[in-house]
PDB file of C-alpha atoms in Angstrom:
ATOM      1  CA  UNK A   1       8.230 -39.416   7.994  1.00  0.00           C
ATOM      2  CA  UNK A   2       4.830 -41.380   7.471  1.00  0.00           C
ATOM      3  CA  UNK A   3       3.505 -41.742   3.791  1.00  0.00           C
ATOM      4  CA  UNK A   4       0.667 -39.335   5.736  1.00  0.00           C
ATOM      5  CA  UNK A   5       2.810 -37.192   6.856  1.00  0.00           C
ATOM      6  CA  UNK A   6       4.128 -36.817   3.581  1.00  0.00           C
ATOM      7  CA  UNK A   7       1.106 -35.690   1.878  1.00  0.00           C
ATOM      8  CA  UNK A   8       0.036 -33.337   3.945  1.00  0.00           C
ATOM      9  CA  UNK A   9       3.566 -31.758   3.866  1.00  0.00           C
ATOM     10  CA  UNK A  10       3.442 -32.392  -0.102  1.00  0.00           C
ATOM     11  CA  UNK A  11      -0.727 -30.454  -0.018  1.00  0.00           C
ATOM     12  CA  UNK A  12       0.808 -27.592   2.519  1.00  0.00           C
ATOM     13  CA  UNK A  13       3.413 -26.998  -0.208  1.00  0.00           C
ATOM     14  CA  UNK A  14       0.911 -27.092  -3.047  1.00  0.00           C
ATOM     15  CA  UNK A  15      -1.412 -24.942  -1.686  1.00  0.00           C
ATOM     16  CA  UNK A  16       1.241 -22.373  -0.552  1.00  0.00           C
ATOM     17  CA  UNK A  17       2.813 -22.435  -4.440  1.00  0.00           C
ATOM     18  CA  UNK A  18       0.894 -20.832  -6.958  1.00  0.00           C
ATOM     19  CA  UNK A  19      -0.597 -17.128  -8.021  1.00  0.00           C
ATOM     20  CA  UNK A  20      -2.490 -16.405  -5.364  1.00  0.00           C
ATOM     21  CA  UNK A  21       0.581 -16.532  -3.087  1.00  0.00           C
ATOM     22  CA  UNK A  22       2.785 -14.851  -5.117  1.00  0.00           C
ATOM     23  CA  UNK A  23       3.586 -11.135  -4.824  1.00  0.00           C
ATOM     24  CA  UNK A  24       5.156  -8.970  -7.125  1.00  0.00           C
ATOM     25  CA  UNK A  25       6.457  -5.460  -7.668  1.00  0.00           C
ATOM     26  CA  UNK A  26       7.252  -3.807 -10.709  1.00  0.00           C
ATOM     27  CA  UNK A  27      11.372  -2.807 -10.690  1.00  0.00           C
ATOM     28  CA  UNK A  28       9.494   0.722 -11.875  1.00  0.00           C
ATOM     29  CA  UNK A  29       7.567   1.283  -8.863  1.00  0.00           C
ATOM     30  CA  UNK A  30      10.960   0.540  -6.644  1.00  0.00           C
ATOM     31  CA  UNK A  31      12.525   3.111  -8.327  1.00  0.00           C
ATOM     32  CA  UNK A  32       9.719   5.560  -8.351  1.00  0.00           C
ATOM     33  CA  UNK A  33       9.643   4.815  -4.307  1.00  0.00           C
ATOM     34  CA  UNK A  34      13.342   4.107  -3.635  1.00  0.00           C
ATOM     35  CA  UNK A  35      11.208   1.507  -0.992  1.00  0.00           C
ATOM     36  CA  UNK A  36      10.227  -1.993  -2.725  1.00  0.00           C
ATOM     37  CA  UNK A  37       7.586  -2.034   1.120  1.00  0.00           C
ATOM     38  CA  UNK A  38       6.800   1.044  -0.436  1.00  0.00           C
ATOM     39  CA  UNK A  39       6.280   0.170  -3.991  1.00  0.00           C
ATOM     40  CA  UNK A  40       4.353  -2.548  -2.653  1.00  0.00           C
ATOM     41  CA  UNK A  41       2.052  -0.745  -0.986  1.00  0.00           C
ATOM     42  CA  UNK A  42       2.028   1.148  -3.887  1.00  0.00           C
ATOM     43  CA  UNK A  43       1.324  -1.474  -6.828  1.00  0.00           C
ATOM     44  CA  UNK A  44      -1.544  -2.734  -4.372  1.00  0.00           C
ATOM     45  CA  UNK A  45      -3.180   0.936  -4.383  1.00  0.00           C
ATOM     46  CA  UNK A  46      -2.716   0.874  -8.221  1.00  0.00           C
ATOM     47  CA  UNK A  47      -4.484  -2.338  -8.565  1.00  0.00           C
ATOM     48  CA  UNK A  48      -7.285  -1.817  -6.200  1.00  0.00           C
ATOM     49  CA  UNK A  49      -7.965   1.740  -7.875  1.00  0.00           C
ATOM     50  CA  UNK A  50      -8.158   0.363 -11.370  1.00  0.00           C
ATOM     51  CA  UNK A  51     -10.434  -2.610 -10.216  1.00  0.00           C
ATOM     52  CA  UNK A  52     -12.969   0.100  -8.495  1.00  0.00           C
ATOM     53  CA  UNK A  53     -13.232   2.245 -11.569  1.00  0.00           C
ATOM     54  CA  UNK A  54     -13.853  -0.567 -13.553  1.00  0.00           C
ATOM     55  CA  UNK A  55     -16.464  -1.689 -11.239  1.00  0.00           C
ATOM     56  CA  UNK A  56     -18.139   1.662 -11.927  1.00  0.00           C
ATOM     57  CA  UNK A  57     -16.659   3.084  -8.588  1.00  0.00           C
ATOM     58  CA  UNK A  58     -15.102   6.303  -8.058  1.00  0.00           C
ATOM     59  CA  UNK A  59     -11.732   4.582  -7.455  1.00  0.00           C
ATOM     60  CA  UNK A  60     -11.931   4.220  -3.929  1.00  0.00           C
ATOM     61  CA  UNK A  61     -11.394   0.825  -2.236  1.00  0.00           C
ATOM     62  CA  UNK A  62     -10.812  -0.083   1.239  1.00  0.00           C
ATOM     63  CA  UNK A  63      -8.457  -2.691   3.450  1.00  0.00           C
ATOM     64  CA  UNK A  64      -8.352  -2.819   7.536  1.00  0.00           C
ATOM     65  CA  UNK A  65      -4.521  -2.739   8.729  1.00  0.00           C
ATOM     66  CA  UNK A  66      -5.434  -7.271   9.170  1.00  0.00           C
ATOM     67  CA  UNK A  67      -6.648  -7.383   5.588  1.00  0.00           C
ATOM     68  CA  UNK A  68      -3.674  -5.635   4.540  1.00  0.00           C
ATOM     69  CA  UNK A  69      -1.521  -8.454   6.775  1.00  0.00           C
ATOM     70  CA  UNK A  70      -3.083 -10.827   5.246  1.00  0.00           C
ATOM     71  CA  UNK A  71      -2.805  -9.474   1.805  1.00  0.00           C
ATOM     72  CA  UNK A  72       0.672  -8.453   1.370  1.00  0.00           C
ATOM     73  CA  UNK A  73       2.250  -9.283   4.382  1.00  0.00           C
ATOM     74  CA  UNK A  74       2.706  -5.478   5.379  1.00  0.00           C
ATOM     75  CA  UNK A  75       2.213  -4.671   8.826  1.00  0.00           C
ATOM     76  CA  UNK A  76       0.381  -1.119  10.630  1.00  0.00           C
ATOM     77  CA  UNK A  77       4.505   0.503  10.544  1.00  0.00           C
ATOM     78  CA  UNK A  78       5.008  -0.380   6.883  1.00  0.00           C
ATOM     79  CA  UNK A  79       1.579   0.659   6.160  1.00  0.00           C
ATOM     80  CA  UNK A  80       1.692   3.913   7.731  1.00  0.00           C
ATOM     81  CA  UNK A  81       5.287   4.738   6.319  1.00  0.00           C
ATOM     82  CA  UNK A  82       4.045   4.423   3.162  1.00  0.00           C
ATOM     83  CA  UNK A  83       1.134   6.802   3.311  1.00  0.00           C
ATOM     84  CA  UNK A  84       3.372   9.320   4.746  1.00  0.00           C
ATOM     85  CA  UNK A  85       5.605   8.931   1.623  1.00  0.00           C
ATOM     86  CA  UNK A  86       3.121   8.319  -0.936  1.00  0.00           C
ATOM     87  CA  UNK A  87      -0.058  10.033   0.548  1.00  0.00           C
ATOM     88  CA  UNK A  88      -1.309  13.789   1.060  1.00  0.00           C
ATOM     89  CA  UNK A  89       0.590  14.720   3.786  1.00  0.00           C
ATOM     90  CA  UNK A  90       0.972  18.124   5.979  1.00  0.00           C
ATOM     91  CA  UNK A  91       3.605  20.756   5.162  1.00  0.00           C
ATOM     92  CA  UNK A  92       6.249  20.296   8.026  1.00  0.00           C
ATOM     93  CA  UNK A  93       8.897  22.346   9.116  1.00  0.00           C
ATOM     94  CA  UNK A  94      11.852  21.356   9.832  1.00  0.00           C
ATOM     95  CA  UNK A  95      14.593  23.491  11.549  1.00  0.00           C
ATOM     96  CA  UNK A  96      18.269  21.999   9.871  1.00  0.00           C
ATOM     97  CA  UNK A  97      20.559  24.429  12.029  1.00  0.00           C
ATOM     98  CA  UNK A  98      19.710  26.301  15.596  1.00  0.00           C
ATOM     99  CA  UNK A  99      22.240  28.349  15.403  1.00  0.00           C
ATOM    100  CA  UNK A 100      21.065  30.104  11.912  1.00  0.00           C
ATOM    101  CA  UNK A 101      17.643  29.520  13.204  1.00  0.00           C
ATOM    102  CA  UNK A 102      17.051  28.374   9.574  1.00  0.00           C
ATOM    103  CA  UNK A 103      13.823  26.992   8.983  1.00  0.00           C
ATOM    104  CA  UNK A 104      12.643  24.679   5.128  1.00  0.00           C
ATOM    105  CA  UNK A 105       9.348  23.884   4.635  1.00  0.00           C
ATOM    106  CA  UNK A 106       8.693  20.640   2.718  1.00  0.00           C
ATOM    107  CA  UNK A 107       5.674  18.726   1.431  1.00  0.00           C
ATOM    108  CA  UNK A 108       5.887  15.411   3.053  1.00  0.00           C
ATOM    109  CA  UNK A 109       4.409  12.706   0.648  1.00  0.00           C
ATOM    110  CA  UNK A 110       4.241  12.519  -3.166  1.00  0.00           C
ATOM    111  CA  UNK A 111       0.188  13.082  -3.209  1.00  0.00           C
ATOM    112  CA  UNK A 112      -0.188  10.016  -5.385  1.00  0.00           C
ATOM    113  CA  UNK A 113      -2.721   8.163  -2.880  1.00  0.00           C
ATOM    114  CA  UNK A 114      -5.207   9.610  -1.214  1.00  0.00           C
ATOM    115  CA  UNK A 115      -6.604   8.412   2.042  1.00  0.00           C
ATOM    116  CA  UNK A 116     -10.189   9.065   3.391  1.00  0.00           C
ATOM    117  CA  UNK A 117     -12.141   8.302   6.527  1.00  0.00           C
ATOM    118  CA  UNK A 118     -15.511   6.650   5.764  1.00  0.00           C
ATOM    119  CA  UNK A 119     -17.814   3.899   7.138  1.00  0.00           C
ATOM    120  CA  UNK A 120     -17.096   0.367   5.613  1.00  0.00           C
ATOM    121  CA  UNK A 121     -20.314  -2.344   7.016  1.00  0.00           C
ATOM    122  CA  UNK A 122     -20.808   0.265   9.685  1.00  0.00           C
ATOM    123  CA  UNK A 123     -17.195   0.656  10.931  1.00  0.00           C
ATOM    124  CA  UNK A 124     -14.750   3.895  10.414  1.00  0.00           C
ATOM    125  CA  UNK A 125     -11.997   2.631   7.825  1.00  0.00           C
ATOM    126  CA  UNK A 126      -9.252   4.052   5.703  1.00  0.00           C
ATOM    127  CA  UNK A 127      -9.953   3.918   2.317  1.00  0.00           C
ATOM    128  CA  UNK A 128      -7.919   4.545  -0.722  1.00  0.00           C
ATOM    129  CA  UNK A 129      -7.399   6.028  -3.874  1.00  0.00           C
ATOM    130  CA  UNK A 130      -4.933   6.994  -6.377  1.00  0.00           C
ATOM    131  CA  UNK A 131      -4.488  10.500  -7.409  1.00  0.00           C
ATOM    132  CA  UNK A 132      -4.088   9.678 -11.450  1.00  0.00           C
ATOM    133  CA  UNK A 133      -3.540  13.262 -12.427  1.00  0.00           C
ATOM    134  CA  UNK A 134      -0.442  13.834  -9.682  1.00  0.00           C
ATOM    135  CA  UNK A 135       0.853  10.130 -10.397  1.00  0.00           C
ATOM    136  CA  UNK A 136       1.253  11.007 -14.221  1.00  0.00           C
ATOM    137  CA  UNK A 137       2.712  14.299 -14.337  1.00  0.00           C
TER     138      UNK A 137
END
């Protein structure tokens, strides 16, 4: 290898070593979730949240399903699994034997984020926000 081609190699690894391309979960939010893509998702919504109400926002913050690539490495599956888990999501039914014809009814998500439809520089585009008050009971 080239002196060169050494320090480029030696800059690639620089600039890939540091903060901002570091991510971490807190062990709590793994065991909240069970899911570390999960708590992931989940620490990010936390973050995001706080930073928007103490920008004078109502909490709400937005990411496309690339900026969330990009972000945490979590692609449009992972995403959407952990909405399901952690948003608002229907009551589904779920028959667990045919031949009782038994039928349970279960909440699916926690209701700790909340996801909304609105415009962000003039496209549609989930955006998020925690649900404080279910999170903390």
């Amino acid at each position: 290898m080239t002196q060169a081609e050494q320090q480029m190699l030696k800059n690639l690894i620089i600039a890939y070593t540091g903060r901002e391309n570091i991510i971490t979960i807190e062990r709590v939010y793994i065991e909240y979730c069970g899911d570390p893509v999960i708590a992931l998702f989940l620490a990010e919504c936390i973050f995001w949240t706080g930073w928007s109400e103490k920008q004078g926002r109502d909490g709400w913050f937005y990411r496309t399903h690339d900026e969330w690539k990009t972000r945490t490495g979590l692609g449009r599956k992972q995403i959407d699994r952990a909405i399901t888990y952690l948003g608002k999501g229907p009551t589904k039914r779920k028959n667990t034997s045919k031949k009782e014809g038994v039928t349970l009814r279960r909440q699916v998500g926690h209701g700790v984020v909340e996801t909304k439809l609105k415009l962000a520089n003039g496209v549609p585009t989930t955006h998020y926000r925690m649900d404080w008050e279910v999170f903390l009971k």
